Each structure stands twice: as structure tokens, then as C-alpha cells.
Short mmCIF file of N, CA and C in Angstrom, two decimals:
data_model
loop_
_atom_site.label_atom_id
_atom_site.label_comp_id
_atom_site.label_asym_id
_atom_site.label_seq_id
_atom_site.Cartn_x
_atom_site.Cartn_y
_atom_site.Cartn_z
N MET A 489 0.88 -1.27 -0.08
CA MET A 489 -0.20 0.05 -0.01
C MET A 489 0.80 1.15 0.11
N THR A 490 1.97 1.16 0.77
CA THR A 490 2.91 2.40 0.91
C THR A 490 3.47 2.64 -0.57
N THR A 491 3.77 1.65 -1.29
CA THR A 491 4.30 1.80 -2.72
C THR A 491 3.37 2.54 -3.70
N GLN A 492 2.10 2.03 -3.29
CA GLN A 492 1.03 3.05 -4.31
C GLN A 492 1.04 4.26 -3.93
N ILE A 493 0.97 4.71 -2.73
CA ILE A 493 0.67 6.06 -2.45
C ILE A 493 2.20 6.82 -2.86
N THR A 494 3.21 6.28 -2.52
CA THR A 494 4.49 6.81 -2.91
C THR A 494 4.52 7.00 -4.59
N ASP A 495 4.17 5.99 -5.43
CA ASP A 495 4.21 6.04 -6.74
C ASP A 495 3.08 7.17 -7.35
N ALA A 496 1.93 7.25 -6.48
CA ALA A 496 1.01 8.24 -6.87
C ALA A 496 1.52 9.80 -6.44
N SER A 497 2.29 9.74 -5.41
CA SER A 497 2.68 10.96 -5.01
C SER A 497 3.74 11.38 -5.94
N THR A 498 4.66 10.70 -6.25
CA THR A 498 5.70 10.95 -7.31
C THR A 498 5.16 11.35 -8.50
N PHE A 499 4.09 10.46 -9.09
CA PHE A 499 3.69 10.97 -10.28
C PHE A 499 2.93 12.39 -10.20
N ARG A 500 2.15 12.48 -9.16
CA ARG A 500 1.55 13.92 -8.97
C ARG A 500 2.44 15.09 -9.00
N SER A 501 3.57 14.83 -8.17
CA SER A 501 4.75 15.98 -8.14
C SER A 501 5.33 16.15 -9.55
N ARG A 502 5.40 15.17 -10.21
CA ARG A 502 6.00 15.29 -11.49
C ARG A 502 4.98 15.97 -12.42
N GLN A 503 3.88 15.75 -12.25
CA GLN A 503 2.75 16.37 -13.17
C GLN A 503 2.46 17.98 -12.81
N ASP A 504 2.67 18.11 -11.41
CA ASP A 504 2.79 19.49 -11.07
C ASP A 504 4.02 20.33 -11.47
N ALA A 505 5.10 19.57 -11.52
CA ALA A 505 6.27 20.36 -12.07
C ALA A 505 6.03 20.61 -13.49
N ARG A 506 5.54 19.53 -14.30
CA ARG A 506 5.25 19.87 -15.68
C ARG A 506 4.39 20.97 -16.10
N GLU A 507 3.38 20.90 -15.07
CA GLU A 507 2.24 22.05 -15.52
C GLU A 507 2.94 23.38 -14.90
N ARG A 508 3.87 23.57 -14.11
CA ARG A 508 4.33 24.81 -13.77
C ARG A 508 5.33 25.25 -14.85
N ASN A 509 6.00 24.32 -15.30
CA ASN A 509 6.91 24.69 -16.54
C ASN A 509 5.99 25.11 -17.69
N GLU A 510 5.14 24.52 -17.98
CA GLU A 510 4.28 24.95 -19.05
C GLU A 510 3.52 26.24 -18.85
N TRP A 511 3.34 26.62 -17.67
CA TRP A 511 2.68 27.81 -17.15
C TRP A 511 3.92 28.74 -17.56
N ALA A 512 4.97 28.65 -17.02
CA ALA A 512 6.12 29.61 -17.16
C ALA A 512 6.31 29.75 -18.74
N TYR A 513 6.40 28.66 -19.57
CA TYR A 513 6.73 28.96 -20.94
C TYR A 513 5.66 29.88 -21.41
N GLU A 514 4.26 29.52 -21.15
CA GLU A 514 3.28 30.25 -21.72
C GLU A 514 3.30 31.69 -21.36
N THR A 515 3.60 31.85 -20.13
CA THR A 515 3.67 33.24 -19.49
C THR A 515 4.95 34.21 -20.16
N THR A 516 6.07 33.36 -20.43
CA THR A 516 7.27 34.08 -21.11
C THR A 516 6.87 34.48 -22.69
N ILE A 517 6.05 33.49 -23.30
CA ILE A 517 5.55 33.90 -24.70
C ILE A 517 4.91 35.05 -24.68
N ALA A 518 3.83 35.25 -23.64
CA ALA A 518 2.78 36.29 -23.66
C ALA A 518 3.70 37.62 -23.35
N VAL A 519 4.32 37.40 -22.14
CA VAL A 519 5.02 38.71 -21.64
C VAL A 519 6.08 39.17 -22.63
N LYS A 520 7.06 38.46 -23.15
CA LYS A 520 8.10 38.77 -23.98
C LYS A 520 7.69 38.88 -25.46
N GLU A 521 6.38 38.43 -25.76
CA GLU A 521 5.92 38.57 -27.24
C GLU A 521 6.70 37.74 -28.17
N LEU A 522 7.07 36.45 -27.45
CA LEU A 522 7.90 35.79 -28.58
C LEU A 522 6.99 34.89 -29.63
N PRO A 523 7.51 34.25 -30.53
CA PRO A 523 6.67 33.79 -31.56
C PRO A 523 6.07 32.37 -30.83
N SER A 524 4.74 32.21 -31.11
CA SER A 524 4.02 30.81 -30.80
C SER A 524 3.59 30.28 -31.88
N GLY A 525 3.55 30.70 -33.21
CA GLY A 525 3.07 29.84 -34.09
C GLY A 525 4.41 28.96 -34.67
N ARG A 526 4.05 28.15 -35.78
CA ARG A 526 5.07 27.37 -36.02
C ARG A 526 6.02 26.65 -35.18
N VAL A 527 5.53 26.34 -34.04
CA VAL A 527 6.20 25.61 -32.91
C VAL A 527 5.57 24.50 -32.34
N ALA A 528 5.99 23.53 -31.87
CA ALA A 528 5.51 22.55 -31.04
C ALA A 528 6.36 22.49 -29.80
N PHE A 529 5.49 22.33 -28.68
CA PHE A 529 6.42 22.45 -27.44
C PHE A 529 5.89 21.34 -26.51
N ARG A 530 6.75 20.93 -25.65
CA ARG A 530 6.39 19.86 -24.66
C ARG A 530 7.15 20.34 -23.25
N ALA A 531 6.27 20.44 -22.22
CA ALA A 531 6.95 20.79 -20.90
C ALA A 531 7.11 19.31 -20.26
N THR A 532 8.44 19.38 -19.72
CA THR A 532 8.45 18.09 -18.82
C THR A 532 8.76 18.59 -17.32
N PRO A 533 8.88 17.79 -16.40
CA PRO A 533 9.12 18.11 -15.09
C PRO A 533 10.27 19.07 -15.00
N ASP A 534 11.41 18.79 -15.91
CA ASP A 534 12.77 19.54 -15.67
C ASP A 534 13.02 20.76 -16.66
N ALA A 535 12.02 20.92 -17.76
CA ALA A 535 12.40 21.83 -18.85
C ALA A 535 11.26 21.85 -19.86
N VAL A 536 11.58 22.76 -20.86
CA VAL A 536 10.53 22.87 -21.85
C VAL A 536 11.27 22.57 -23.41
N LEU A 537 10.77 21.87 -23.99
CA LEU A 537 11.29 21.43 -25.15
C LEU A 537 10.41 22.04 -26.40
N VAL A 538 11.14 23.03 -27.30
CA VAL A 538 10.36 23.56 -28.31
C VAL A 538 11.11 23.28 -29.50
N THR A 539 10.21 22.68 -30.60
CA THR A 539 10.65 22.46 -32.01
C THR A 539 9.97 23.54 -32.85
N ALA A 540 10.81 24.16 -33.55
CA ALA A 540 10.38 25.29 -34.47
C ALA A 540 10.66 24.92 -35.78
N THR A 541 9.80 25.39 -36.79
CA THR A 541 9.82 25.03 -38.13
C THR A 541 10.76 26.06 -38.92
N GLY A 542 11.19 27.21 -38.17
CA GLY A 542 11.99 28.14 -38.91
C GLY A 542 12.92 28.72 -37.99
N MET A 543 14.24 29.13 -38.59
CA MET A 543 15.32 29.54 -37.72
C MET A 543 14.93 30.98 -36.99
N ASP A 544 14.06 31.62 -37.73
CA ASP A 544 13.57 33.02 -37.12
C ASP A 544 13.09 32.85 -35.72
N VAL A 545 12.42 31.71 -35.46
CA VAL A 545 11.89 31.55 -34.10
C VAL A 545 13.08 31.39 -33.13
N LEU A 546 14.02 30.50 -33.46
CA LEU A 546 15.28 30.51 -32.55
C LEU A 546 15.93 31.63 -32.51
N ALA A 547 16.08 32.44 -33.47
CA ALA A 547 16.63 33.95 -33.51
C ALA A 547 16.03 34.80 -32.84
N GLU A 548 14.70 34.80 -32.62
CA GLU A 548 14.03 35.69 -31.74
C GLU A 548 14.14 35.32 -30.14
N TRP A 549 13.97 33.89 -30.02
CA TRP A 549 14.38 33.53 -28.52
C TRP A 549 15.77 34.01 -28.26
N LEU A 550 16.85 33.75 -28.98
CA LEU A 550 18.04 34.31 -28.78
C LEU A 550 18.12 35.82 -28.53
N TYR A 551 17.48 36.55 -29.43
CA TYR A 551 17.66 38.09 -29.22
C TYR A 551 17.07 38.38 -27.99
N VAL A 552 15.86 37.91 -27.60
CA VAL A 552 15.14 38.44 -26.45
C VAL A 552 15.50 37.78 -25.08
N MET A 553 15.77 36.47 -25.09
CA MET A 553 16.02 35.67 -23.79
C MET A 553 17.56 35.37 -23.64
N ARG A 554 18.49 35.61 -24.69
CA ARG A 554 19.80 35.20 -24.68
C ARG A 554 19.86 33.61 -24.44
N GLY A 555 21.17 33.21 -24.41
CA GLY A 555 21.58 31.79 -24.39
C GLY A 555 22.52 31.28 -25.21
N THR A 556 22.78 29.84 -25.21
CA THR A 556 23.88 29.54 -26.04
C THR A 556 23.35 28.44 -26.97
N VAL A 557 23.76 28.31 -28.13
CA VAL A 557 23.32 27.38 -29.06
C VAL A 557 24.37 26.17 -29.40
N THR A 558 23.94 25.00 -29.55
CA THR A 558 24.66 23.90 -29.90
C THR A 558 24.26 23.31 -31.08
N THR A 559 25.08 22.59 -31.81
CA THR A 559 24.61 21.90 -33.10
C THR A 559 25.08 20.55 -33.00
N VAL A 560 24.11 19.59 -33.75
CA VAL A 560 24.38 18.39 -34.05
C VAL A 560 24.18 18.00 -35.55
N ASP A 561 25.24 17.59 -35.95
CA ASP A 561 25.12 17.10 -37.53
C ASP A 561 24.63 15.63 -37.53
N LEU A 562 23.52 15.41 -38.21
CA LEU A 562 22.70 14.21 -38.45
C LEU A 562 23.36 13.48 -39.85
N PRO A 563 23.56 12.26 -39.81
CA PRO A 563 23.97 11.65 -40.91
C PRO A 563 23.03 11.72 -42.26
N SER A 564 21.75 12.24 -42.04
CA SER A 564 21.04 12.40 -43.35
C SER A 564 21.21 13.82 -44.07
N GLY A 565 22.36 14.49 -43.59
CA GLY A 565 22.62 15.74 -44.23
C GLY A 565 21.87 16.85 -43.64
N GLN A 566 21.49 16.76 -42.29
CA GLN A 566 20.91 17.97 -41.51
C GLN A 566 21.57 18.17 -40.55
N THR A 567 21.38 19.63 -39.92
CA THR A 567 21.97 20.00 -38.68
C THR A 567 20.78 20.19 -37.51
N VAL A 568 20.84 19.97 -36.41
CA VAL A 568 19.76 20.40 -35.49
C VAL A 568 20.58 21.49 -34.63
N TRP A 569 19.94 22.73 -34.67
CA TRP A 569 20.42 23.76 -33.93
C TRP A 569 19.54 24.03 -32.81
N THR A 570 20.05 23.99 -31.61
CA THR A 570 19.37 24.19 -30.29
C THR A 570 19.82 25.29 -29.49
N LEU A 571 18.87 26.08 -29.15
CA LEU A 571 19.32 27.03 -28.35
C LEU A 571 18.82 26.76 -26.75
N ARG A 572 19.84 26.95 -25.74
CA ARG A 572 19.52 26.69 -24.42
C ARG A 572 19.33 28.05 -23.80
N THR A 573 18.17 28.20 -23.19
CA THR A 573 17.95 29.58 -22.72
C THR A 573 17.02 29.31 -21.42
N GLN A 574 16.00 30.10 -20.85
CA GLN A 574 15.25 30.01 -19.96
C GLN A 574 13.97 30.82 -20.00
N THR A 575 12.95 30.47 -19.20
CA THR A 575 11.76 31.26 -19.14
C THR A 575 12.03 32.58 -18.44
N TRP A 576 11.11 33.64 -18.68
CA TRP A 576 11.23 34.61 -17.80
C TRP A 576 10.56 34.54 -16.49
N SER A 577 10.98 35.47 -15.54
CA SER A 577 10.59 35.31 -14.34
C SER A 577 10.87 36.65 -13.60
N ASP A 578 9.78 37.12 -12.71
CA ASP A 578 10.31 38.37 -12.10
C ASP A 578 9.73 38.04 -10.56
N SER A 579 9.85 36.80 -10.21
CA SER A 579 9.65 36.35 -8.78
C SER A 579 10.28 35.22 -8.35
N PRO A 580 10.93 35.20 -7.22
CA PRO A 580 11.54 34.00 -6.65
C PRO A 580 10.73 32.88 -6.45
N ALA A 581 9.51 33.15 -6.36
CA ALA A 581 8.52 31.94 -6.10
C ALA A 581 8.30 31.16 -7.49
N PHE A 582 8.62 31.75 -8.63
CA PHE A 582 8.54 31.29 -9.68
C PHE A 582 9.94 31.02 -10.49
N PRO A 583 10.83 30.22 -10.09
CA PRO A 583 12.21 30.21 -10.93
C PRO A 583 12.31 30.14 -12.46
N PRO A 584 13.15 30.54 -13.04
CA PRO A 584 13.16 30.28 -14.54
C PRO A 584 13.44 28.82 -14.73
N VAL A 585 12.65 28.36 -15.87
CA VAL A 585 12.78 27.03 -16.40
C VAL A 585 13.72 26.98 -17.38
N PRO A 586 14.47 26.03 -17.42
CA PRO A 586 15.22 25.72 -18.82
C PRO A 586 14.39 25.49 -20.15
N VAL A 587 14.75 26.17 -21.07
CA VAL A 587 14.02 26.06 -22.31
C VAL A 587 15.02 25.54 -23.55
N PHE A 588 14.73 24.67 -24.33
CA PHE A 588 15.60 24.21 -25.38
C PHE A 588 14.59 24.43 -26.73
N VAL A 589 15.23 25.49 -27.52
CA VAL A 589 14.50 25.56 -28.76
C VAL A 589 15.22 25.03 -29.88
N SER A 590 14.68 24.11 -30.73
CA SER A 590 15.48 23.45 -31.68
C SER A 590 14.86 23.67 -33.16
N VAL A 591 15.64 23.71 -34.01
CA VAL A 591 15.43 23.67 -35.55
C VAL A 591 16.30 22.80 -36.32
N VAL A 592 15.68 22.02 -37.18
CA VAL A 592 16.60 21.01 -38.15
C VAL A 592 16.47 21.83 -39.37
N LEU A 593 17.78 22.09 -39.89
CA LEU A 593 17.88 22.61 -41.29
C LEU A 593 18.88 21.67 -42.07
N PRO A 594 18.75 21.98 -43.45
CA PRO A 594 20.01 21.14 -44.08
C PRO A 594 21.26 21.66 -43.73
N SER A 595 22.20 20.74 -43.52
CA SER A 595 23.69 21.23 -43.08
C SER A 595 24.20 22.35 -43.97
N ASP A 596 23.93 22.37 -45.21
CA ASP A 596 24.67 23.51 -46.13
C ASP A 596 23.59 24.82 -45.98
N GLU A 597 22.50 24.78 -45.21
CA GLU A 597 21.76 26.04 -45.32
C GLU A 597 22.57 27.12 -44.47
N PRO A 598 22.47 28.36 -45.26
CA PRO A 598 23.12 29.51 -44.42
C PRO A 598 22.21 29.86 -43.09
N VAL A 599 23.14 30.42 -42.09
CA VAL A 599 22.56 30.66 -40.82
C VAL A 599 23.02 32.05 -40.52
N MET A 600 22.03 32.83 -39.84
CA MET A 600 22.44 34.21 -39.50
C MET A 600 23.87 34.33 -38.52
N HIS A 601 24.72 35.37 -38.99
CA HIS A 601 25.84 35.40 -38.09
C HIS A 601 25.59 35.29 -36.46
N GLU A 602 24.56 36.05 -36.09
CA GLU A 602 24.37 36.20 -34.59
C GLU A 602 24.04 34.86 -33.93
N ILE A 603 23.47 33.95 -34.74
CA ILE A 603 23.16 32.51 -34.37
C ILE A 603 24.48 31.80 -34.22
N ARG A 604 25.27 31.86 -35.36
CA ARG A 604 26.53 31.17 -35.40
C ARG A 604 27.42 31.53 -34.39
N ALA A 605 27.39 32.86 -33.94
CA ALA A 605 28.29 33.48 -32.87
C ALA A 605 27.98 32.97 -31.45
N ALA A 606 26.59 32.53 -31.30
CA ALA A 606 26.13 32.01 -30.01
C ALA A 606 26.53 30.69 -29.76
N VAL A 607 26.91 29.84 -30.79
CA VAL A 607 27.18 28.33 -30.69
C VAL A 607 28.27 28.41 -29.60
N ALA A 608 28.16 27.48 -28.63
CA ALA A 608 29.04 27.23 -27.49
C ALA A 608 30.25 26.69 -28.10
N ALA A 609 31.31 27.16 -27.56
CA ALA A 609 32.68 26.65 -28.12
C ALA A 609 32.97 25.27 -27.42
#
């Protein structure tokens, strides 16, 4: 019986964390007027994962929220560009949540200088 309560408590606490992170992301989008179209996002208990269909979304997040960019070359001739940033917060009661904004482009696609400059060394 204790195991079931613990499992249910763990599940509920993870769901609560996921919902807080989703709320933090949606608040950041609204307050900072970040792009919400052409993206799919998923809040997890630890972060928010955003997949965008255009580099302009990643560029806007980088310009407004700052962060660092990493790249991963895929064997299919594509590169995944991922910005690591965080949600906005003005309250210690709601700490910032990590946000990962990713875009997949052909490996030979030109990319803005500002994005290339943000690539972590």
C-alpha cells in the first residue's frame, strides 16, 4: 500500500512540475511577445522542449532571452540547432525554467551570423 501512495505522490509531483513549467513557458511567450506559431512544445518536469519550423523562431528567442546554441550534425545531411535559454520570471516564487528551442535545417543552409556566434565553443 505504501508503494502505491509513493508512486501516486511521485506521479502527482512530476505532473505539478510539468504544469508549472508549461505555465512558465506560456507566460514567457505572452510577456516577451515571443513567436508561438510554427512551434510545437512539450513541458517536462525539468524543462520545456520547443521544436520550431523556422530559424527565425530560434533567432527571436536568442535576441530576447539570450542563451547558447549547440549543433548536432545528423547523418541525413541535416543539422539540429538548439538554443539553451530559460523562461522569464520576476518572482523568486517562480524560478526560471530551462528552455531548449530546436530547429532542423539542411547542413548546407546559411545561418545568421548572430546565431553562429552564439554557438557554444
